[in-house]
Amino acid sequence: MAQTGERPMSDPLGGNGDFFEYKREPDRNDRLIPMINIVFLLLTFFMIAGTFHAAELLDVEPPEAQSEGELPDEGPVVLIDRTGAMALGDERLDSEAVVRRLKEMVGEKPVEVRLKADRATEVRVVLPLLKALTDAGITRVQLIAVRRK
């Protein structure tokens, strides 16, 4: 406490009153901080803006296409892997169950079914499925292939 006639001190520790004055030597690593910020921003951008593809239930490598036409991306996809295992959507099914499920989907409206078979799948696996689909009233089947590089 200041008595009469004395000047009050601005700092209880006897300094000049700059409590927050702190000087430090410049650090070389300070120049890295903006670069680290940019790297994290780019990483975040590419994670958000990147294309996400749903993983397929079966590992299928389709054959190369002979034509350059584009197919619409509509309708259910039947997957057939090289062993002959089939899947519709996210379920593994046998061929009868695939046809039955597609019949339920079709109902009254015509639907195009997309068939994505592995290039090593034998024809004896695909042809009975195509016949069963035709017998079920599904007349439009698209065979999916990849473009040549």
XYZ file of N, CA and C in Angstrom:
447
model
N 0.839 -1.176 0.000
C 0.000 0.000 0.000
C 0.876 1.229 0.000
N 0.460 2.164 -0.716
C 1.199 3.431 -0.808
C 0.715 4.372 0.277
N 1.677 5.000 0.885
C 1.301 5.977 1.894
C 1.253 7.341 1.232
N 0.738 8.297 1.932
C 0.643 9.641 1.381
C 2.017 10.182 1.072
N 2.116 10.774 -0.083
C 3.377 11.350 -0.502
C 4.186 10.401 -1.365
N 3.887 9.100 -1.344
C 4.605 8.150 -2.194
C 3.801 7.889 -3.455
N 4.548 7.657 -4.532
C 3.867 7.283 -5.778
C 3.509 5.807 -5.736
N 2.294 5.493 -6.130
C 1.944 4.073 -6.155
C 2.722 3.359 -7.264
N 3.103 2.153 -7.003
C 3.826 1.375 -7.995
C 2.820 0.703 -8.923
N 3.167 0.669 -10.166
C 2.245 0.053 -11.118
C 2.387 -1.458 -11.131
N 3.496 -1.965 -10.686
C 3.725 -3.402 -10.689
C 4.059 -3.828 -9.274
N 3.347 -4.786 -8.708
C 3.649 -5.205 -7.346
C 5.041 -5.784 -7.215
N 5.627 -6.245 -8.340
C 6.973 -6.802 -8.272
C 8.040 -5.738 -8.483
N 7.610 -4.518 -8.698
C 8.557 -3.425 -8.848
C 9.020 -3.202 -10.272
N 8.373 -3.834 -11.244
C 8.760 -3.662 -12.649
C 8.129 -2.425 -13.241
N 8.145 -2.356 -14.550
C 7.616 -1.166 -15.215
C 6.146 -1.305 -15.587
N 5.494 -2.361 -15.219
C 4.068 -2.490 -15.464
C 3.708 -3.369 -16.644
N 4.664 -3.844 -17.396
C 4.362 -4.733 -18.519
C 4.370 -6.178 -18.032
N 3.195 -6.614 -17.604
C 3.087 -7.971 -17.079
C 3.315 -9.009 -18.170
N 2.830 -8.716 -19.392
C 2.789 -9.713 -20.446
C 3.940 -9.584 -21.431
N 4.879 -8.772 -21.103
C 6.005 -8.617 -22.010
C 6.930 -9.808 -21.825
N 7.038 -10.576 -22.896
C 7.889 -11.749 -22.854
C 8.616 -11.814 -24.173
N 9.882 -11.774 -24.127
C 10.657 -11.824 -25.351
C 11.343 -13.167 -25.420
N 11.255 -13.734 -26.602
C 11.957 -14.988 -26.813
C 12.725 -14.898 -28.115
N 13.655 -15.738 -28.230
C 14.452 -15.725 -29.442
C 13.660 -16.395 -30.560
N 13.791 -15.897 -31.794
C 13.075 -16.524 -32.909
C 13.536 -17.970 -33.091
N 12.591 -18.800 -33.401
C 12.855 -20.218 -33.557
C 12.763 -20.576 -35.036
N 13.653 -21.400 -35.519
C 13.622 -21.794 -36.927
C 12.371 -22.595 -37.262
N 11.858 -23.329 -36.316
C 10.693 -24.169 -36.569
C 9.418 -23.361 -36.759
N 9.432 -22.089 -36.418
C 8.247 -21.255 -36.612
C 7.874 -21.155 -38.083
N 8.836 -21.302 -38.954
C 8.544 -21.219 -40.384
C 7.868 -22.486 -40.899
N 7.915 -23.560 -40.159
C 7.296 -24.816 -40.582
C 5.803 -24.866 -40.287
N 5.354 -24.081 -39.346
C 3.953 -24.141 -38.923
C 2.994 -23.835 -40.074
N 3.197 -22.782 -40.881
C 2.273 -22.565 -42.004
C 2.271 -23.724 -43.001
N 3.425 -24.331 -43.235
C 3.478 -25.454 -44.163
C 2.710 -26.656 -43.605
N 2.828 -26.891 -42.327
C 2.086 -27.988 -41.705
C 0.587 -27.726 -41.804
N 0.178 -26.488 -41.594
C -1.240 -26.140 -41.727
C -1.738 -26.419 -43.136
N -0.963 -26.049 -44.137
C -1.376 -26.262 -45.529
C -1.463 -27.752 -45.836
N -0.519 -28.523 -45.347
C -0.551 -29.970 -45.582
C -1.817 -30.579 -44.982
N -2.172 -30.193 -43.779
C -3.385 -30.730 -43.167
C -4.642 -30.254 -43.889
N -4.651 -29.021 -44.367
C -5.798 -28.548 -45.140
C -5.941 -29.334 -46.440
N -4.844 -29.582 -47.135
C -4.898 -30.367 -48.369
C -5.342 -31.800 -48.091
N -4.827 -32.370 -47.035
C -5.225 -33.724 -46.668
C -6.725 -33.790 -46.396
N -7.230 -32.842 -45.642
C -8.665 -32.788 -45.348
C -9.475 -32.594 -46.617
N -9.025 -31.706 -47.501
C -9.739 -31.456 -48.751
C -9.844 -32.731 -49.583
N -8.736 -33.436 -49.769
C -8.768 -34.626 -50.612
C -9.532 -35.772 -49.960
N -9.572 -35.811 -48.652
C -10.378 -36.837 -47.993
C -11.863 -36.571 -48.200
N -12.260 -35.310 -48.163
C -13.669 -34.965 -48.326
C -14.077 -34.977 -49.789
N -13.248 -34.426 -50.656
C -13.604 -34.275 -52.063
C -13.318 -35.519 -52.889
N -12.620 -36.477 -52.331
C -12.281 -37.681 -53.085
C -13.514 -38.494 -53.415
N -13.379 -39.347 -54.417
C -14.479 -40.202 -54.828
C -14.484 -41.453 -53.962
N -15.633 -41.734 -53.414
C -15.780 -42.922 -52.593
C -16.554 -43.966 -53.378
N -16.049 -45.176 -53.389
C -16.734 -46.283 -54.043
C -17.081 -47.315 -52.983
N -18.293 -47.797 -53.067
C -18.686 -48.843 -52.132
C -17.945 -50.126 -52.491
N -17.466 -50.806 -51.506
C -16.762 -52.063 -51.747
C -17.764 -53.123 -52.174
N -17.376 -53.917 -53.166
C -18.251 -54.982 -53.633
C -18.055 -56.214 -52.758
N -19.110 -56.978 -52.647
C -19.084 -58.157 -51.795
C -18.140 -59.219 -52.346
N -18.123 -59.375 -53.666
C -17.262 -60.363 -54.305
C -16.165 -59.654 -55.082
N -15.013 -60.277 -55.147
C -13.901 -59.727 -55.920
C -14.096 -60.125 -57.380
N -14.505 -59.152 -58.203
C -14.819 -59.417 -59.606
C -13.948 -58.534 -60.480
N -13.302 -59.164 -61.462
C -12.502 -58.430 -62.443
C -13.149 -58.648 -63.808
N -13.986 -57.697 -64.270
C -14.722 -57.905 -65.516
C -13.801 -57.901 -66.736
N -14.280 -58.467 -67.862
C -13.480 -58.469 -69.085
C -13.389 -57.075 -69.689
N -12.492 -56.918 -70.674
C -12.354 -55.629 -71.357
C -13.463 -55.472 -72.383
N -13.935 -54.243 -72.547
C -15.005 -53.949 -73.492
C -14.454 -53.872 -74.908
N -15.260 -54.312 -75.871
C -14.894 -54.204 -77.282
C -15.410 -52.901 -77.875
N -16.479 -52.356 -77.303
C -17.062 -51.112 -77.811
C -16.783 -49.986 -76.828
N -17.100 -48.776 -77.247
C -16.833 -47.597 -76.417
C -18.110 -46.977 -75.859
N -19.236 -47.654 -75.912
C -20.496 -47.085 -75.459
C -20.562 -46.947 -73.951
N -21.376 -46.006 -73.505
C -21.601 -45.789 -72.071
C -22.906 -46.468 -71.676
N -22.887 -47.126 -70.537
C -24.096 -47.740 -70.011
C -24.643 -46.891 -68.878
N -25.972 -46.783 -68.793
C -26.532 -46.042 -67.659
C -26.238 -46.770 -66.357
N -26.147 -46.003 -65.309
C -25.803 -46.541 -63.991
C -27.065 -46.813 -63.186
N -28.005 -47.559 -63.758
C -29.279 -47.806 -63.092
C -29.557 -49.297 -63.057
N -30.330 -49.696 -62.082
C -30.747 -51.084 -61.986
C -29.870 -51.891 -61.050
N -30.388 -53.040 -60.624
C -29.633 -53.893 -59.713
C -28.437 -54.538 -60.416
N -27.390 -54.807 -59.650
C -26.170 -55.417 -60.182
C -26.013 -56.809 -59.579
N -25.867 -57.797 -60.457
C -25.584 -59.163 -60.028
C -24.093 -59.395 -60.235
N -23.402 -59.796 -59.181
C -21.966 -60.074 -59.253
C -21.743 -61.580 -59.324
N -20.814 -61.991 -60.196
C -20.420 -63.399 -60.267
C -18.900 -63.430 -60.236
N -18.331 -64.095 -59.236
C -16.865 -64.157 -59.180
C -16.356 -65.365 -59.964
N -15.049 -65.555 -59.976
C -14.445 -66.608 -60.807
C -14.817 -68.012 -60.352
N -15.259 -68.166 -59.111
C -15.660 -69.493 -58.631
C -17.126 -69.790 -58.924
N -17.872 -68.793 -59.389
C -19.285 -68.978 -59.673
C -20.189 -68.496 -58.556
N -19.620 -67.983 -57.474
C -20.429 -67.444 -56.376
C -21.123 -66.171 -56.848
N -22.364 -65.980 -56.417
C -23.156 -64.830 -56.859
C -23.543 -63.959 -55.681
N -23.751 -62.684 -55.999
C -24.207 -61.732 -54.987
C -25.126 -60.728 -55.658
N -26.105 -60.285 -54.908
C -27.016 -59.230 -55.353
C -27.051 -58.201 -54.239
N -26.613 -56.994 -54.553
C -26.511 -55.972 -53.517
C -25.419 -56.354 -52.543
N -25.759 -56.466 -51.278
C -24.751 -56.823 -50.275
C -24.992 -58.214 -49.683
N -25.657 -59.089 -50.466
C -25.943 -60.444 -49.994
C -25.391 -61.478 -50.965
N -24.774 -62.520 -50.429
C -24.380 -63.667 -51.248
C -25.610 -64.559 -51.401
N -25.916 -64.896 -52.649
C -27.089 -65.716 -52.929
C -26.740 -66.752 -53.985
N -27.539 -67.836 -54.040
C -27.389 -68.762 -55.156
C -28.227 -68.246 -56.326
N -28.128 -68.900 -57.480
C -28.776 -68.362 -58.683
C -30.297 -68.316 -58.537
N -30.897 -69.318 -57.884
C -32.360 -69.307 -57.712
C -32.798 -68.133 -56.840
N -32.048 -67.884 -55.778
C -32.387 -66.767 -54.887
C -32.187 -65.427 -55.593
N -31.169 -65.334 -56.452
C -30.953 -64.094 -57.216
C -32.149 -63.832 -58.113
N -32.593 -64.867 -58.849
C -33.734 -64.708 -59.759
C -34.988 -64.361 -58.973
N -35.212 -65.043 -57.855
C -36.401 -64.780 -57.029
C -36.397 -63.338 -56.516
N -35.244 -62.868 -56.030
C -35.130 -61.501 -55.505
C -35.343 -60.471 -56.624
N -34.788 -60.750 -57.811
C -34.971 -59.826 -58.938
C -36.426 -59.792 -59.395
N -37.106 -60.936 -59.339
C -38.538 -60.961 -59.689
C -39.331 -60.063 -58.747
N -38.979 -60.097 -57.465
C -39.652 -59.235 -56.489
C -39.389 -57.769 -56.795
N -38.159 -57.453 -57.198
C -37.814 -56.063 -57.515
C -38.546 -55.573 -58.755
N -38.670 -56.457 -59.730
C -39.253 -56.060 -61.008
C -40.726 -55.725 -60.845
N -41.499 -56.646 -60.299
C -42.930 -56.412 -60.160
C -43.558 -56.204 -61.526
N -44.166 -55.051 -61.738
C -44.845 -54.743 -62.997
C -43.978 -53.946 -63.960
N -43.014 -53.232 -63.440
C -42.224 -52.348 -64.308
C -40.997 -53.082 -64.861
N -40.634 -52.801 -66.106
C -39.438 -53.435 -66.667
C -38.170 -52.854 -66.043
N -37.237 -53.714 -65.733
C -35.997 -53.303 -65.090
C -34.828 -53.865 -65.890
N -33.788 -53.071 -66.009
C -32.558 -53.558 -66.622
C -31.659 -54.080 -65.515
N -31.239 -55.306 -65.645
C -30.344 -55.919 -64.675
C -28.936 -55.838 -65.245
N -27.999 -55.437 -64.402
C -26.598 -55.376 -64.830
C -25.877 -56.582 -64.262
N -25.173 -57.283 -65.134
C -24.456 -58.494 -64.760
C -22.965 -58.214 -64.840
N -22.304 -58.316 -63.700
C -20.861 -58.075 -63.644
C -20.190 -59.387 -63.259
N -19.687 -60.071 -64.287
C -19.047 -61.364 -64.073
C -17.541 -61.215 -64.222
N -16.821 -62.002 -63.469
C -15.366 -61.997 -63.559
C -14.950 -62.534 -64.924
N -13.817 -62.044 -65.436
C -13.363 -62.478 -66.761
C -13.022 -63.962 -66.785
N -12.758 -64.563 -65.637
C -12.433 -65.988 -65.582
C -13.663 -66.859 -65.328
N -14.841 -66.263 -65.212
C -16.064 -67.030 -64.983
C -16.397 -67.831 -66.232
N -16.744 -69.080 -66.032
C -17.066 -69.938 -67.172
C -18.477 -69.655 -67.658
N -18.671 -69.870 -68.956
C -19.966 -69.604 -69.580
C -21.041 -70.515 -69.001
N -20.671 -71.714 -68.598
C -21.664 -72.648 -68.048
C -22.287 -72.130 -66.752
N -21.680 -71.118 -66.133
C -22.252 -70.502 -64.932
C -23.195 -69.367 -65.324
N -22.824 -68.609 -66.357
C -23.578 -67.407 -66.730
C -24.836 -67.746 -67.528
N -24.744 -68.691 -68.474
C -25.886 -68.991 -69.350
C -27.130 -69.458 -68.600
N -27.025 -70.371 -67.620
C -28.242 -70.743 -66.884
C -28.880 -69.560 -66.145
N -28.056 -68.650 -65.645
C -28.603 -67.468 -64.971
C -29.347 -66.591 -65.968
N -28.770 -66.394 -67.152
C -29.441 -65.587 -68.178
C -30.767 -66.221 -68.589
N -30.802 -67.546 -68.734
C -32.049 -68.225 -69.091
C -33.078 -68.070 -67.975
N -32.654 -68.216 -66.725
C -33.580 -68.069 -65.596
C -34.117 -66.644 -65.517
N -33.277 -65.655 -65.811
C -33.742 -64.264 -65.818
C -34.772 -64.045 -66.916
N -34.539 -64.613 -68.096
C -35.492 -64.481 -69.200
C -36.809 -65.157 -68.844
N -36.742 -66.335 -68.247
C -37.961 -67.041 -67.830
C -38.724 -66.263 -66.767
N -38.015 -65.465 -65.975
C -38.655 -64.669 -64.921
C -39.244 -63.371 -65.463
N -39.064 -63.102 -66.754
C -39.624 -61.886 -67.344
C -38.650 -60.730 -67.408
N -37.412 -60.966 -67.086
C -36.392 -59.915 -67.168
C -35.702 -60.070 -68.515
N -36.014 -59.166 -69.416
C -35.528 -59.306 -70.791
C -34.342 -58.411 -71.104
N -34.062 -57.450 -70.247
C -32.938 -56.537 -70.509
C -31.836 -56.787 -69.492
N -30.735 -57.338 -69.986
C -29.574 -57.617 -69.143
C -28.366 -56.955 -69.787
N -27.650 -56.173 -69.018
C -26.426 -55.519 -69.495
C -25.233 -56.249 -68.897
N -24.280 -56.580 -69.744
C -23.044 -57.192 -69.271
C -22.023 -56.088 -69.065
N -21.486 -55.991 -67.884
C -20.542 -54.923 -67.545
C -19.126 -55.374 -67.877
N -18.403 -54.502 -68.566
C -16.993 -54.735 -68.889
C -16.230 -53.447 -68.614
N -14.918 -53.561 -68.479
C -14.094 -52.374 -68.245
C -13.517 -51.888 -69.568
N -13.226 -50.601 -69.638
C -12.630 -50.034 -70.846
C -11.194 -50.487 -70.998
N -10.790 -50.585 -72.231
C -9.384 -50.888 -72.509
C -8.545 -49.689 -72.168
N -7.348 -49.944 -71.723
C -6.453 -48.842 -71.358
C -5.596 -48.442 -72.526
